[in-house]
Coordinates of C-alpha atoms in Angstrom, one line a residue:
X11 CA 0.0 0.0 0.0
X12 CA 3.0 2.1 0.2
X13 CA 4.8 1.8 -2.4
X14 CA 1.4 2.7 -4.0
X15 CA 0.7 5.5 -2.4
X16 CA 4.1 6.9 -3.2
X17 CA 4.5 5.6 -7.1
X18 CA 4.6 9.4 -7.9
X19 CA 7.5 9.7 -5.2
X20 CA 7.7 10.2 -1.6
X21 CA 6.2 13.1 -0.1
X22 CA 8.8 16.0 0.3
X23 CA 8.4 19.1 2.3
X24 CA 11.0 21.7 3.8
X25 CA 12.6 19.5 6.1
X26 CA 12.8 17.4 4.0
X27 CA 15.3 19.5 1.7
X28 CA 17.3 19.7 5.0
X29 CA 18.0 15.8 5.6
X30 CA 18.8 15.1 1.8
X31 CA 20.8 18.2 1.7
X32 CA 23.0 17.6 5.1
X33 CA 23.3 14.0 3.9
X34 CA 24.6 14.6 0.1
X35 CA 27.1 17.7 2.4
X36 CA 28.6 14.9 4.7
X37 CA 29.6 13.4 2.0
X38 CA 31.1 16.1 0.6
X39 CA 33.2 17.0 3.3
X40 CA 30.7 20.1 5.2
X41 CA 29.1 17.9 7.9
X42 CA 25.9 17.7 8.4
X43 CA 24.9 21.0 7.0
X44 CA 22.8 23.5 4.7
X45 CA 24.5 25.5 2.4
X46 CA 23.0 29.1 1.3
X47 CA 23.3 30.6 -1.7
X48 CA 26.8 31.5 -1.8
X49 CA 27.6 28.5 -0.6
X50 CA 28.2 29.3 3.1
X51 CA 28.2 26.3 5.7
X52 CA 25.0 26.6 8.0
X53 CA 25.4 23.4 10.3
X54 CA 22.3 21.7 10.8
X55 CA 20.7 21.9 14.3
X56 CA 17.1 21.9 14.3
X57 CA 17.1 18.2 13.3
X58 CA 18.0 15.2 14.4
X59 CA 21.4 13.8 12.4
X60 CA 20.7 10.0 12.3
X61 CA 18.5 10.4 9.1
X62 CA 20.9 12.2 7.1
X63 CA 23.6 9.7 8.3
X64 CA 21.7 7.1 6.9
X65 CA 21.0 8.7 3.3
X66 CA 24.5 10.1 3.1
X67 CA 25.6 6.0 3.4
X68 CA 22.9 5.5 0.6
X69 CA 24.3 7.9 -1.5
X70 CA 28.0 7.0 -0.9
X71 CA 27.0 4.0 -2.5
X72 CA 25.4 5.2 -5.9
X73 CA 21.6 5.3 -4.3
X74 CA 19.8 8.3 -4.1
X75 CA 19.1 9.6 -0.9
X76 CA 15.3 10.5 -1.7
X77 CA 14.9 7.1 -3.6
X78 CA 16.2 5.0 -1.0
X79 CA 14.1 7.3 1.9
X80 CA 10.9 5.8 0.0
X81 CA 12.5 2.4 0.5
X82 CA 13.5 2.7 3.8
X83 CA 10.5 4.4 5.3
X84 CA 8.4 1.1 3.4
X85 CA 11.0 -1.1 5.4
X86 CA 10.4 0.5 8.6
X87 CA 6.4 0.1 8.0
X88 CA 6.7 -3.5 7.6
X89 CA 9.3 -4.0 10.2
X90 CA 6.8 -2.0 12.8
X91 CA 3.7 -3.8 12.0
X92 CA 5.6 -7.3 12.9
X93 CA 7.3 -5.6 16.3
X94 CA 3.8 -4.4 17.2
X95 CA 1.9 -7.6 16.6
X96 CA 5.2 -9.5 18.6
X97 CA 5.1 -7.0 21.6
X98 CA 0.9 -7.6 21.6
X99 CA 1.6 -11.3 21.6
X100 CA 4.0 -10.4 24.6
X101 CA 2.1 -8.3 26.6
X102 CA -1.2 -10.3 26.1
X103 CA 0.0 -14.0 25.9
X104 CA -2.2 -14.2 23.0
X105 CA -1.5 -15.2 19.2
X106 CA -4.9 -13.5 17.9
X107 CA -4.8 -10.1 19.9
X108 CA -0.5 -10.2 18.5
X109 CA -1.9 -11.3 14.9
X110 CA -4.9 -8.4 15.4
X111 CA -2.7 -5.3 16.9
X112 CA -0.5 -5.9 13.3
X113 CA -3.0 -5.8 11.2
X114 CA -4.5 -3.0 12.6
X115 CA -1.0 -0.7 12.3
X116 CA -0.8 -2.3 8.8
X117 CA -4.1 -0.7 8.1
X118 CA -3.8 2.4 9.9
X119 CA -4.2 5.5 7.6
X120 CA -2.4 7.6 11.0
X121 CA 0.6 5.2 10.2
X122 CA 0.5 5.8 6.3
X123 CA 0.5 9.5 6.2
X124 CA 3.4 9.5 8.3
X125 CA 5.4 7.3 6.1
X126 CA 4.8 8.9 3.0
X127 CA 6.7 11.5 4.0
X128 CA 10.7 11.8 3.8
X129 CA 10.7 12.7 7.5
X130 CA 12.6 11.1 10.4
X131 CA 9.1 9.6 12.3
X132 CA 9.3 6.4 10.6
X133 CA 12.6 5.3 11.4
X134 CA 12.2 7.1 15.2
X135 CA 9.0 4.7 15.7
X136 CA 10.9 1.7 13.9
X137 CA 13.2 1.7 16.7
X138 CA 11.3 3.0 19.8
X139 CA 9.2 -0.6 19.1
X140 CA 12.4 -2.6 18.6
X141 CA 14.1 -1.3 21.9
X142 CA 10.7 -1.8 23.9
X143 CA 11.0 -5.7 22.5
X144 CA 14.1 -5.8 23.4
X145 CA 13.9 -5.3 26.9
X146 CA 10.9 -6.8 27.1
X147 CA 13.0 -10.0 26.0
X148 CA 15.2 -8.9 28.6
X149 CA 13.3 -9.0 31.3
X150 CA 12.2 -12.5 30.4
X151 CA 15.8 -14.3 29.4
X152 CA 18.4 -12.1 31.3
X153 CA 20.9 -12.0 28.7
X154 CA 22.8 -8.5 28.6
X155 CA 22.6 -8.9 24.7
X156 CA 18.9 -7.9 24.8
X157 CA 20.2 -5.2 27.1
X158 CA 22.2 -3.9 24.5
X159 CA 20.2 -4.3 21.4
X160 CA 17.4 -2.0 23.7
X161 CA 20.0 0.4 24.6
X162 CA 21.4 0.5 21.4
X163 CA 17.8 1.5 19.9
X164 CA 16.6 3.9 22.5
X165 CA 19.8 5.5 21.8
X166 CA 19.8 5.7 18.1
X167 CA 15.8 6.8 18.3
X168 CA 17.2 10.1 20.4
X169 CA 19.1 10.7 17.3
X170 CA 16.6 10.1 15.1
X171 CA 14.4 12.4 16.5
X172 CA 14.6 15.1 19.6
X173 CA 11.9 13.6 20.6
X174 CA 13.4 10.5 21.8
X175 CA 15.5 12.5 24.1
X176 CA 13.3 11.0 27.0
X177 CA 13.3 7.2 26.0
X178 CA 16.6 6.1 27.4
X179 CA 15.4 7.7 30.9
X180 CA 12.0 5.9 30.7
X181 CA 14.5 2.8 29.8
X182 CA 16.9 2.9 32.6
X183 CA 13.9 3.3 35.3
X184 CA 12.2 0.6 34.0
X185 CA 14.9 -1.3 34.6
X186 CA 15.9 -0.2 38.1
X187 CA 12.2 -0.5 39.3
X188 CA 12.5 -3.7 38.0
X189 CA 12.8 -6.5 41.5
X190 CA 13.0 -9.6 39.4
X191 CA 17.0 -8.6 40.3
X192 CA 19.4 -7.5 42.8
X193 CA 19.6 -3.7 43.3
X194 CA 23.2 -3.8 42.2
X195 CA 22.0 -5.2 38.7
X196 CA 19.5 -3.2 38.7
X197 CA 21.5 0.2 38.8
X198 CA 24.4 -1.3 36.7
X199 CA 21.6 -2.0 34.1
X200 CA 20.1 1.2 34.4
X201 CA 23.5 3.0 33.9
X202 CA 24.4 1.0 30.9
X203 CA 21.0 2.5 29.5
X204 CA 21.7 6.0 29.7
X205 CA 25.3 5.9 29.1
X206 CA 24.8 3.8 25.8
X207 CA 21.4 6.0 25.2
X208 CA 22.2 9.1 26.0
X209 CA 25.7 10.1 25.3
X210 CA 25.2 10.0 21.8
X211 CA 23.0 12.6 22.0
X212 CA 24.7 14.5 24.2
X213 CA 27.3 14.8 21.7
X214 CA 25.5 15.9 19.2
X215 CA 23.9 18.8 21.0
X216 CA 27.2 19.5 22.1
X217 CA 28.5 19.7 18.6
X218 CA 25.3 22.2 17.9
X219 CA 26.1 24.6 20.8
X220 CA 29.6 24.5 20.0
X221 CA 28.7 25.9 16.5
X222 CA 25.6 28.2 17.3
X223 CA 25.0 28.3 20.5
X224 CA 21.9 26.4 20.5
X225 CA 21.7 23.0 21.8
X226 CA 19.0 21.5 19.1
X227 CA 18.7 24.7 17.1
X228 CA 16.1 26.9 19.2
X229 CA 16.0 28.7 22.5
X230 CA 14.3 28.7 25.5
X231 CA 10.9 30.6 25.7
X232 CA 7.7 30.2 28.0
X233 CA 4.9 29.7 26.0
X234 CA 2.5 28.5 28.6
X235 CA -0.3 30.7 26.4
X236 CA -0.3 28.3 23.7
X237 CA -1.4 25.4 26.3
X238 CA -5.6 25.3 25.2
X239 CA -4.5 25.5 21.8
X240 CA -1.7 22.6 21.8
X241 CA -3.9 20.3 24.0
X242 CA -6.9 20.5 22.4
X243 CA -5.2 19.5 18.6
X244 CA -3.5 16.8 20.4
X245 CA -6.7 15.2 22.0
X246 CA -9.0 15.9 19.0
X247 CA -6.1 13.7 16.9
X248 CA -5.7 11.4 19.5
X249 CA -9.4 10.6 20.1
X250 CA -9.7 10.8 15.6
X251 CA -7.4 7.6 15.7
X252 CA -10.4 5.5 17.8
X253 CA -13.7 7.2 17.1
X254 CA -15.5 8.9 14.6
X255 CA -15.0 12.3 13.8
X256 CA -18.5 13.3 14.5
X257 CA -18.1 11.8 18.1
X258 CA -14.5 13.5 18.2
X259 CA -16.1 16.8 17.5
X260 CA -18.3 16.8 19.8
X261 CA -16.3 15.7 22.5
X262 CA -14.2 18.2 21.3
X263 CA -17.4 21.2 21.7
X264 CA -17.7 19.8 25.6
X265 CA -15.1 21.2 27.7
X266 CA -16.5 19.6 30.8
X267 CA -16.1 16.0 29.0
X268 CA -12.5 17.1 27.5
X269 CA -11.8 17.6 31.4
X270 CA -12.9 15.1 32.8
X271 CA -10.8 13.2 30.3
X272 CA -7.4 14.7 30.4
X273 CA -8.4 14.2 34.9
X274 CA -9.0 10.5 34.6
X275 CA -5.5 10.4 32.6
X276 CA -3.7 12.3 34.1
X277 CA -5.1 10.1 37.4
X278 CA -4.2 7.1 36.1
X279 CA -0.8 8.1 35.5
X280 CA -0.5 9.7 39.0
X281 CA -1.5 6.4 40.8
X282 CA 0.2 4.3 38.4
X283 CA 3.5 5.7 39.4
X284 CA 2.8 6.3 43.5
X285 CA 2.2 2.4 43.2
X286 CA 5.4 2.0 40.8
X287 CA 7.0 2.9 44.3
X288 CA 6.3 0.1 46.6
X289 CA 7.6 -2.9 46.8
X290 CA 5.0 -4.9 46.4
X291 CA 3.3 -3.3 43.1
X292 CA 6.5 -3.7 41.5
X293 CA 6.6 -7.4 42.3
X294 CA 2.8 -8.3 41.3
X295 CA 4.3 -5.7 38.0
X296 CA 7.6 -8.1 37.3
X297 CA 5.4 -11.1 37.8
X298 CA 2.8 -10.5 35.0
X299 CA 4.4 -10.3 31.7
X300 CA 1.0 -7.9 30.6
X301 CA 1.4 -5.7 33.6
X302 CA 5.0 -5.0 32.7
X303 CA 4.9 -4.5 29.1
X304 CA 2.3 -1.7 29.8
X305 CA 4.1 0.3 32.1
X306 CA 7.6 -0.2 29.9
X307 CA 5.2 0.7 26.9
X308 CA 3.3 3.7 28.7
X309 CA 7.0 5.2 29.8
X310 CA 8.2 5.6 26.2
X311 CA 4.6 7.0 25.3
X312 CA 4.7 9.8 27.9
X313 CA 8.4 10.2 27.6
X314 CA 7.9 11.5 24.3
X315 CA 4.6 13.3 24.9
X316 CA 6.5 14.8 27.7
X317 CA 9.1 16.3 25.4
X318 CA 6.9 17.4 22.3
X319 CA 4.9 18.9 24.9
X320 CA 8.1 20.9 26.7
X321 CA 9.0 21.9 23.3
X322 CA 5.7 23.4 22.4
X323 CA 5.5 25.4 25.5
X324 CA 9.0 26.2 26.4
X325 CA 11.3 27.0 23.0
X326 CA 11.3 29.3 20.8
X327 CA 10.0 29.4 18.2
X328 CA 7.6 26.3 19.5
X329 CA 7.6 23.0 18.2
X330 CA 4.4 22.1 16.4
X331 CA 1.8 19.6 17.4
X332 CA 0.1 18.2 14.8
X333 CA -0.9 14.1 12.8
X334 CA 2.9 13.9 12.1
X335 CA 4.4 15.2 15.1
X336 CA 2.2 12.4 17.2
X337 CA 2.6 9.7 14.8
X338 CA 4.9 7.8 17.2
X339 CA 1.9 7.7 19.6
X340 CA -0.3 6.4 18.0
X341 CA 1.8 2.4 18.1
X342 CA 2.2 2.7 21.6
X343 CA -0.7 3.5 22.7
X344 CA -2.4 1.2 20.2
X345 CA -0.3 -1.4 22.2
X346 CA -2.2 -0.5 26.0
X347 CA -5.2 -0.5 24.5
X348 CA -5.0 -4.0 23.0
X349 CA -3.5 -5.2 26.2
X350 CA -6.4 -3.6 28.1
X351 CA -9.4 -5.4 26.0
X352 CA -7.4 -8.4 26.4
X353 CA -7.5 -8.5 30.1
X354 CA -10.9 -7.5 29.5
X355 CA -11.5 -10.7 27.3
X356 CA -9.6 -12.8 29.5
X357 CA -12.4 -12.0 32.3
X358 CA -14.6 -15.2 30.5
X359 CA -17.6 -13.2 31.0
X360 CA -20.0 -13.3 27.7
X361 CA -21.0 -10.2 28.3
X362 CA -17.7 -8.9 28.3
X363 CA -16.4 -10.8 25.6
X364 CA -19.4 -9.7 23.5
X365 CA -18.7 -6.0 24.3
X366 CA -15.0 -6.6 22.9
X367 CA -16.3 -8.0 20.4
X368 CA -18.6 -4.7 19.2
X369 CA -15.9 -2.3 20.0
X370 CA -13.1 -4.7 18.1
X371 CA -15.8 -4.4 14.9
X372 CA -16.7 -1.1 15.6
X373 CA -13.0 0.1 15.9
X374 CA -11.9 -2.2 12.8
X375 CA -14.3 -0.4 10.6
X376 CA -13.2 2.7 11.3
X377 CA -9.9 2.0 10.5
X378 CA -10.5 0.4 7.5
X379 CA -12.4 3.5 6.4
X380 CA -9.8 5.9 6.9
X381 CA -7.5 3.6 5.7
X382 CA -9.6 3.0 1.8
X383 CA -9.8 7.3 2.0
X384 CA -6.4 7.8 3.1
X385 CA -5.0 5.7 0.2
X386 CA -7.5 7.4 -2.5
X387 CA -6.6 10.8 -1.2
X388 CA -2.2 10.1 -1.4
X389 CA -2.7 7.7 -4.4
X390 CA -3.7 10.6 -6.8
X391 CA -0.9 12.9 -6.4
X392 CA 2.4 13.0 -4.7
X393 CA 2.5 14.8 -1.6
X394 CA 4.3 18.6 -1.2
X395 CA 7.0 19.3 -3.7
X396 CA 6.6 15.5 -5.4
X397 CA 3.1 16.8 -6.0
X398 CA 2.0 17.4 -9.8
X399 CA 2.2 20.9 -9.8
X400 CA 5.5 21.0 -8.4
X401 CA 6.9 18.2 -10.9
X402 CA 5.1 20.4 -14.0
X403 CA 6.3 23.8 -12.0
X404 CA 7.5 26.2 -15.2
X405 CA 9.2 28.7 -12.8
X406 CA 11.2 25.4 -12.0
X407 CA 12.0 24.9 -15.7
X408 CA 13.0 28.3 -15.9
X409 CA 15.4 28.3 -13.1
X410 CA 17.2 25.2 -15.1
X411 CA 17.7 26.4 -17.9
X412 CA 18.8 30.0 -17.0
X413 CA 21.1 28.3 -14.6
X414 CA 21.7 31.8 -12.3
X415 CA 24.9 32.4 -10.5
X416 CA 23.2 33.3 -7.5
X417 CA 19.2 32.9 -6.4
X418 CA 17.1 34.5 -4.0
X419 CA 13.5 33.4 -3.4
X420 CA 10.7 32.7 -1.2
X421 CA 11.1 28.4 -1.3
X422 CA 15.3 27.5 -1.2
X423 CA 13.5 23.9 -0.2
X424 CA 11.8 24.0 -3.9
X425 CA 14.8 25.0 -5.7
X426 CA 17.2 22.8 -3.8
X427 CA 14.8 19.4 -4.4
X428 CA 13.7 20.3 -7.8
X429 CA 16.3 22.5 -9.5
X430 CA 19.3 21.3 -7.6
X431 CA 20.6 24.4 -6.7
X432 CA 21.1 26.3 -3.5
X433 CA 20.2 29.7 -2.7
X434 CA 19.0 32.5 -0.2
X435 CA 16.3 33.6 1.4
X436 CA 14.7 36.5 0.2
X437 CA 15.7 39.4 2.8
X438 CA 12.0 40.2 3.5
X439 CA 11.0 36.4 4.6
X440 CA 14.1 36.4 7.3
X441 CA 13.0 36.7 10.8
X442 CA 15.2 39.0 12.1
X443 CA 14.4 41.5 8.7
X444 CA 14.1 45.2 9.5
X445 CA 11.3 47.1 7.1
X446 CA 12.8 50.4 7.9
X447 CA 16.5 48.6 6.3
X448 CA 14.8 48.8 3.0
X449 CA 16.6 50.9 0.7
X450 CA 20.2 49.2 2.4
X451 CA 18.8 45.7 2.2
X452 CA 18.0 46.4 -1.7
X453 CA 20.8 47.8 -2.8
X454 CA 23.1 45.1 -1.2
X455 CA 20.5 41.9 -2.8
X456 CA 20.8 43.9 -6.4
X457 CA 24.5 44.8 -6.1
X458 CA 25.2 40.3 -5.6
X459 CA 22.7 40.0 -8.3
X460 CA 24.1 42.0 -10.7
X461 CA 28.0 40.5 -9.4
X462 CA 26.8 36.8 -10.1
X463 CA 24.7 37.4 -12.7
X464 CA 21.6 36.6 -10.2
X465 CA 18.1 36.1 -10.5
X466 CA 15.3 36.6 -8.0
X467 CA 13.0 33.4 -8.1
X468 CA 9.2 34.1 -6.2
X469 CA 6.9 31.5 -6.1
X470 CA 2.9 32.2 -6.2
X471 CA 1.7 36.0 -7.3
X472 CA 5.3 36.8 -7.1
X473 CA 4.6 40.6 -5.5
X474 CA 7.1 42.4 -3.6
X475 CA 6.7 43.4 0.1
X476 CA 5.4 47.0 0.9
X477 CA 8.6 49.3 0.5
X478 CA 10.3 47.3 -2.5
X479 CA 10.2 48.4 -5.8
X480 CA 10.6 47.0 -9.4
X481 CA 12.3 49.5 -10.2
X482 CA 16.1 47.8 -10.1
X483 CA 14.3 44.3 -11.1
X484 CA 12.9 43.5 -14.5
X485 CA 10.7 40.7 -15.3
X486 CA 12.9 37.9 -16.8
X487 CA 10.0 35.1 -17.0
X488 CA 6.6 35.1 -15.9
X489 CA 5.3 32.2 -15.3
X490 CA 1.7 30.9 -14.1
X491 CA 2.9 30.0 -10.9
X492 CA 6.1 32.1 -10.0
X493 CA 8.1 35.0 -12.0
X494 CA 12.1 35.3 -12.0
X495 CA 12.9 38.8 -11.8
X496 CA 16.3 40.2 -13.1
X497 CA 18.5 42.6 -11.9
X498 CA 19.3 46.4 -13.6
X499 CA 21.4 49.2 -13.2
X500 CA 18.8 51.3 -13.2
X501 CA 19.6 53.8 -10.4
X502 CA 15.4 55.6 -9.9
X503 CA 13.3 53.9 -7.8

């Protein structure tokens, strides 16, 4: 279903320029890095680096890095639906709820749209599951090889994401809660987890501030204004995943039920870890195979809700919230849930079972619907810039054959992924750009231009901002869906 819903290529988007382009500038001997217009090194910080690691090895080897990113992303979908349906099997002691929980990720439409893109969730949720399993397998055979393989992929999921920051912690205090072993073991294992996890990471962000200043590309700022607004996209996409919309929308319309919601969570998780603190709950925990895969699977899922959440609310600029952002979720929690009707099922009541049995049906079609609409909807055109218009784009054509010596424009991710070419940002769409600098800012864009033999490229209506004038720059092409203005030595403005 993948590779179908990607036969006009994978979905590319702005970030996605930034992971192709630091992969293909490792190889070339700039690190992971962007390069502007004039070819100046901008090291990449905002993102994670274990992506572009990955495509750079595909590209050393005569694959291209946005080919083999449709390749691997279908890899990782395949390897995450048999991980899922192995951890249900685990956590349920049940072939049928393992073989259900895969096919349900295998037909998940949340699942889907994330993997369609060339973005980093795929391969961050790939190995999340794999390290769960592996300590899972762990905690059953005591070999320190599981141990590893789990450390290993917490570790490498904090580098494939920022989000994963949190998983080796939620790793290493599962394991120390853990009183199946002595306390010594215990620490030593949890030590091994967030030395192997962690200190990659902490590298890398040392690397970034070394170079910027910035840890993982943005600040600190309190945001705590942009709480309502965060939490209520991340329930109504949450809640969209198991119910209909029209029951998510008006759950949504009743804050008193969206309250009492987000209470009886955020209850559960209170209690869940005051009793994660005695003795006694830990044992009856370590003794039931469900039990323990729940709260090892709950950890990751609120380690990383725990970090999108801080970095929503406390950097700047905030990180967003939306269907992609909370992909990785979506597996986990899919994961409680399943364990949760099977205990339920397990109760040998027939009125139980027969409820399970309705929601099970009821939940199955509803996946099965987004799923047939999810696949009609990416099946008939590519996604962002591998979308037709991009792919027919006769600004892009333009830019290619002109071939300017130096570009400014409003999309560099458009001209690096479709024209191959780097360039800079128009002065006006730069964050820290001045509107009273007008007249400087001008002069010093035409005076490149007309030194490189430069070409403005603006995508859309192509107008300039209030305070810029045509005057120095001529209309080279004009196309229906940008224009490419040239420079002049026109000195009136």
């Amino acid at each position: 279903m993948l590779l179908w819903a990607t036969r006009w290529g994978i979905g590319l988007f702005s970030d996605s320029a930034v992971y192709v382009a630091a992969a293909r500038h490792l190889l070339a001997g700039n690190g992971l890095s962007w390069l502007s217009g004039g070819g100046e090194i901008r090291p990449m910080t905002l993102h994670a680096p274990l992506l572009s690691i990955i495509l750079a090895g595909a590209e050393a080897v005569g694959i291209d890095a946005i080919a083999f990113a449709r390749a691997l992303n279908t890899a990782c979908l395949g390897a995450e639906v048999l991980l899922v349906g192995a951890l249900a099997k685990w956590m349920t002691r049940s072939a049928g709820f393992g073989l259900l929980a895969a096919l349900v990720v295998a037909g998940a439409g949340e699942l889907l749209r994330a993997h369609i893109l060339l973005m980093s969730e795929p391969l961050f949720i790939a190995l999340t599951l794999a390290g769960a399993l592996a300590l899972m397998q762990y905690r059953q055979k005591r070999r320190r090889l599981w141990l590893g393989f789990g450390c290993l992929a917490f570790g490498l999921a904090a580098l494939a994401r920022y989000g994963g920051l949190a998983l080796p912690a939620a790793g290493a205090l599962f394991l120390v809660l853990d009183p199946g072993t002595a306390l010594r073991r215990r620490i030593v294992d949890g030590t091994l987890m967030l030395a192997l996890g962690v200190t990659p990471s902490v590298a890398w962000m040392a690397r970034n501030y070394h170079l910027t200043g910035q840890a993982g590309g943005r600040s600190f700022g309190v945001h705590l204004d942009a709480w309502p607004t965060v939490r209520d996209q991340a329930m109504a996409i949450i809640f969209s995943w198991f119910a209909p919309l029209r029951l998510v929308d008006w759950i949504m319309s009743q804050p008193g039920v969206s309250a009492i919601l987000i209470g009886l969570a955020g209850l559960s998780v209170a209690v869940l870890g005051i009793l994660m603190l005695t003795r006694r709950a830990r044992q009856t925990i370590a003794g039931n195979a469900s039990l323990s895969g729940v709260v090892l699977v709950g950890a990751c899922l609120l380690s990383y809700l725990g970090v999108v959440f801080f970095a929503a609310l406390f950097s700047s600029p905030g990180a967003d919230v939306n269907e992609r952002v909370l992909s990785p979720v979506f597996p986990l929690l899919w994961l409680v849930v399943v364990a949760g009707l099977a205990w339920v099922w397990k109760r040998r009541s027939p009125v139980l079972r027969v409820g399970v049995g309705l929601l099970l049906i009821l939940l199955v079609r509803h996946k099965l619907g987004y799923e047939y609409w999810t696949i009609r909807e990416l099946g008939a055109d590519g996604l962002g810039y591998a979308g037709r218009a991009w792919r027919s784009s006769a600004t892009i054509r333009a830019v290619v054959e002109m071939n300017p010596g130096v570009i400014y424009t409003n999309d560099i991710a458009a001209i690096y992924l479709l024209a191959d070419r780097l360039s800079y940002v128009v002065p006006w769409a730069l964050p820290n750009y001045d509107p009273d600098s007008v007249a400087r800012v001008e002069d010093h864009m035409r005076d490149v231009l007309l030194e490189r033999d430069g070409a403005v490229v603006l995508f859309g209506a192509g107008d300039l901002p209030v305070g810029w004038s045509r005057a120095r720059l001529v209309v080279g092409v004009q196309a229906d869906d940008g224009v490419i203005l040239l420079p002049t030595l026109a000195e009136t403005r």
